[in-house]
Amino acid sequence: MILNHLWGLYAHPKEEWHTIDARHESFRYSLIHILLIALIPSVCAYYSAVHLGWSIGVGNRIMLTPDSALLLSIAMYVALVAGVFALAVLAHWMAHTFGSAPSYTQTLELAAYTATPLFMVGFAGLYPELWVVMVVGLIGLAYSIYLLYVGVPIMMHIPEERGFIYASSVVTSGLILLVCVLTSTAMLWSSGFGPTFTH
């Protein structure tokens, strides 16, 4: 089953990381996991933008045309999947500095399962109140970072002290990736690729 580690990452993360490490899955398995989990925020964002409307405080709900929402959802999906792969590349590249020699598939597993709680935040989009999504998003981000700090020493087979520094480097790289994605989005929107709102 593709999502068989999902419950374990929430219920007993340390034990689940040991299980993941003991039975490394194939590249295909990690790829399918990423492709499925990344659908959650994209599909929920599309549904909310077209059928429910977003509330950002006072005033009417903000809704997008179906075509505009579809384009933005596809772009979000591609960015999320690419972000996980980029994070795995960075984790693989940095591993040798910290005395580890994982395969790319191992670092992809680490990135995929670490990103899972953050992608699950997408379900909050079905209640499209900005403050709700932000609060749930911060909780999801915090738990993803926690999973990374717990998982790095186990998956990379390094001491916890070195794992802490390694995980901190990966978090920093992830934040830089996020800033790059947000900057690219702002540039695209200002170039005429912004959303089309319904009236």
Short mmCIF file of C-alpha atoms in Angstrom, two decimals:
data_model
loop_
_atom_site.label_atom_id
_atom_site.label_comp_id
_atom_site.label_asym_id
_atom_site.label_seq_id
_atom_site.Cartn_x
_atom_site.Cartn_y
_atom_site.Cartn_z
CA MET A 1 0.00 0.00 0.00
CA ILE A 2 1.40 3.35 -1.09
CA LEU A 3 0.50 5.31 2.04
CA ASN A 4 1.21 2.58 4.60
CA HIS A 5 3.66 4.73 6.59
CA LEU A 6 1.28 7.66 6.93
CA TRP A 7 -0.35 6.73 10.24
CA GLY A 8 2.94 5.65 11.78
CA LEU A 9 4.56 9.02 11.05
CA TYR A 10 1.86 10.65 13.19
CA ALA A 11 1.40 8.00 15.88
CA HIS A 12 5.00 6.89 16.50
CA PRO A 13 7.39 8.79 14.20
CA LYS A 14 10.70 7.46 15.53
CA GLU A 15 9.65 3.82 15.22
CA GLU A 16 8.17 4.50 11.78
CA TRP A 17 11.44 6.04 10.55
CA HIS A 18 13.21 2.86 11.68
CA THR A 19 10.65 0.81 9.73
CA ILE A 20 11.16 2.96 6.62
CA ASP A 21 14.93 2.64 6.99
CA ALA A 22 14.76 -1.14 7.44
CA ARG A 23 12.76 -1.72 4.28
CA HIS A 24 13.87 0.94 1.83
CA GLU A 25 11.34 1.12 -0.95
CA SER A 26 12.09 1.64 -4.62
CA PHE A 27 12.35 4.99 -6.36
CA ARG A 28 8.98 4.23 -7.97
CA TYR A 29 7.34 3.78 -4.56
CA SER A 30 8.59 7.17 -3.33
CA LEU A 31 7.58 8.80 -6.60
CA ILE A 32 4.01 7.49 -6.38
CA HIS A 33 3.80 8.61 -2.74
CA ILE A 34 4.85 12.15 -3.72
CA LEU A 35 2.52 12.30 -6.73
CA LEU A 36 -0.47 11.19 -4.64
CA ILE A 37 0.17 13.36 -1.58
CA ALA A 38 0.83 16.48 -3.69
CA LEU A 39 -2.68 16.13 -5.15
CA ILE A 40 -4.25 16.99 -1.76
CA PRO A 41 -3.40 20.72 -1.60
CA SER A 42 -3.84 21.20 -5.35
CA VAL A 43 -7.30 19.62 -5.55
CA CYS A 44 -8.53 21.21 -2.33
CA ALA A 45 -7.30 24.65 -3.41
CA TYR A 46 -9.06 24.29 -6.76
CA TYR A 47 -12.35 23.25 -5.17
CA SER A 48 -12.23 26.05 -2.60
CA ALA A 49 -11.31 28.74 -5.13
CA VAL A 50 -14.08 27.79 -7.57
CA HIS A 51 -16.94 26.52 -5.39
CA LEU A 52 -16.50 27.89 -1.86
CA GLY A 53 -14.59 31.14 -2.15
CA TRP A 54 -11.81 32.36 0.12
CA SER A 55 -12.42 34.68 3.03
CA ILE A 56 -9.52 36.95 3.94
CA GLY A 57 -11.39 38.90 6.61
CA VAL A 58 -14.11 41.40 5.83
CA GLY A 59 -15.92 41.68 2.52
CA ASN A 60 -17.17 39.18 -0.01
CA ARG A 61 -15.55 35.83 -0.59
CA ILE A 62 -12.92 35.72 -3.30
CA MET A 63 -13.57 33.22 -6.06
CA LEU A 64 -11.68 32.35 -9.23
CA THR A 65 -12.91 31.27 -12.64
CA PRO A 66 -12.58 27.50 -13.20
CA ASP A 67 -9.93 27.97 -15.92
CA SER A 68 -7.82 30.29 -13.79
CA ALA A 69 -8.12 28.04 -10.72
CA LEU A 70 -7.18 24.97 -12.79
CA LEU A 71 -4.08 26.67 -14.15
CA LEU A 72 -3.00 27.76 -10.67
CA SER A 73 -3.69 24.29 -9.21
CA ILE A 74 -1.59 22.60 -11.90
CA ALA A 75 1.22 25.09 -11.30
CA MET A 76 0.97 24.43 -7.54
CA TYR A 77 1.10 20.66 -8.10
CA VAL A 78 4.18 20.91 -10.32
CA ALA A 79 5.90 23.26 -7.85
CA LEU A 80 5.19 20.95 -4.88
CA VAL A 81 6.50 17.84 -6.66
CA ALA A 82 9.55 19.70 -8.00
CA GLY A 83 10.20 21.12 -4.52
CA VAL A 84 10.36 17.65 -2.96
CA PHE A 85 12.77 16.44 -5.65
CA ALA A 86 14.92 19.55 -5.26
CA LEU A 87 15.02 19.07 -1.48
CA ALA A 88 16.08 15.44 -2.00
CA VAL A 89 18.87 16.56 -4.36
CA LEU A 90 20.11 19.09 -1.79
CA ALA A 91 19.94 16.52 1.03
CA HIS A 92 21.87 14.03 -1.11
CA TRP A 93 24.47 16.63 -2.03
CA MET A 94 24.98 17.69 1.61
CA ALA A 95 25.08 14.14 3.00
CA HIS A 96 28.77 13.56 2.27
CA THR A 97 29.70 16.65 4.28
CA PHE A 98 28.13 15.03 7.36
CA GLY A 99 29.73 11.61 6.95
CA SER A 100 26.84 9.85 5.24
CA ALA A 101 26.62 8.20 1.83
CA PRO A 102 22.94 7.61 1.08
CA SER A 103 21.50 6.76 -2.30
CA TYR A 104 19.32 9.36 -3.99
CA THR A 105 16.30 7.12 -3.31
CA GLN A 106 17.01 7.29 0.44
CA THR A 107 17.11 11.08 0.43
CA LEU A 108 13.97 11.12 -1.73
CA GLU A 109 12.24 8.97 0.90
CA LEU A 110 13.38 11.39 3.59
CA ALA A 111 12.09 14.40 1.63
CA ALA A 112 8.81 12.71 0.67
CA TYR A 113 7.83 11.57 4.16
CA THR A 114 9.02 14.82 5.72
CA ALA A 115 6.85 16.84 3.32
CA THR A 116 3.77 14.68 3.95
CA PRO A 117 2.34 16.62 6.96
CA LEU A 118 2.84 19.88 5.09
CA PHE A 119 0.91 18.54 2.08
CA MET A 120 -1.84 17.21 4.35
CA VAL A 121 -2.45 20.81 5.40
CA GLY A 122 -4.19 21.08 2.02
CA PHE A 123 -7.31 19.59 3.60
CA ALA A 124 -7.65 22.82 5.60
CA GLY A 125 -8.33 24.54 2.29
CA LEU A 126 -11.79 22.97 2.35
CA TYR A 127 -12.58 25.49 5.08
CA PRO A 128 -11.23 28.50 3.18
CA GLU A 129 -10.73 31.00 5.96
CA LEU A 130 -7.28 32.53 5.70
CA TRP A 131 -6.57 32.46 9.44
CA VAL A 132 -7.57 28.78 9.71
CA VAL A 133 -5.33 27.74 6.83
CA MET A 134 -2.43 29.78 8.26
CA VAL A 135 -2.74 28.23 11.73
CA VAL A 136 -3.03 24.69 10.34
CA GLY A 137 -0.19 25.45 7.93
CA LEU A 138 2.12 26.51 10.75
CA ILE A 139 1.27 23.32 12.67
CA GLY A 140 1.95 21.22 9.56
CA LEU A 141 5.24 23.02 8.92
CA ALA A 142 6.33 22.54 12.53
CA TYR A 143 5.53 18.83 12.40
CA SER A 144 7.35 18.41 9.08
CA ILE A 145 10.45 20.01 10.60
CA TYR A 146 10.10 17.76 13.65
CA LEU A 147 9.91 14.69 11.38
CA LEU A 148 13.04 15.84 9.58
CA TYR A 149 15.01 16.23 12.82
CA VAL A 150 13.86 12.80 14.01
CA GLY A 151 14.37 11.09 10.66
CA VAL A 152 17.75 12.39 9.54
CA PRO A 153 19.93 10.47 12.05
CA ILE A 154 17.95 7.27 11.36
CA MET A 155 17.81 7.49 7.57
CA MET A 156 21.31 8.88 7.09
CA HIS A 157 22.92 6.61 9.72
CA ILE A 158 24.75 9.39 11.51
CA PRO A 159 24.93 10.43 15.19
CA GLU A 160 22.11 12.63 16.49
CA GLU A 161 24.45 15.58 17.12
CA ARG A 162 25.61 15.58 13.50
CA GLY A 163 22.05 14.83 12.37
CA PHE A 164 20.83 18.00 14.08
CA ILE A 165 23.23 20.16 12.07
CA TYR A 166 22.44 18.23 8.87
CA ALA A 167 18.67 18.63 9.42
CA SER A 168 19.15 22.34 10.13
CA SER A 169 20.99 22.68 6.82
CA VAL A 170 18.15 20.90 5.01
CA VAL A 171 15.55 23.16 6.69
CA THR A 172 17.52 26.23 5.60
CA SER A 173 17.70 24.90 2.04
CA GLY A 174 13.96 24.20 2.12
CA LEU A 175 13.22 27.77 3.22
CA ILE A 176 15.41 29.12 0.41
CA LEU A 177 13.48 26.91 -2.06
CA LEU A 178 10.21 28.29 -0.69
CA VAL A 179 11.39 31.87 -1.13
CA CYS A 180 12.42 31.06 -4.73
CA VAL A 181 8.97 29.60 -5.48
CA LEU A 182 7.19 32.62 -3.94
CA THR A 183 9.42 35.03 -5.87
CA SER A 184 8.76 33.17 -9.12
CA THR A 185 5.02 33.29 -8.41
CA ALA A 186 5.11 37.04 -7.78
CA MET A 187 7.07 37.60 -11.00
CA LEU A 188 4.62 35.50 -13.03
CA TRP A 189 1.61 37.29 -11.55
CA SER A 190 3.10 40.70 -12.34
CA SER A 191 3.79 39.51 -15.92
CA GLY A 192 0.12 38.91 -16.63
CA PHE A 193 -0.25 35.31 -15.46
CA GLY A 194 -2.21 36.22 -12.34
CA PRO A 195 -5.55 34.72 -11.32
CA THR A 196 -8.85 35.73 -12.89
CA PHE A 197 -11.53 36.51 -10.33
CA THR A 198 -15.28 36.07 -10.72
CA HIS A 199 -17.50 39.09 -10.10
#
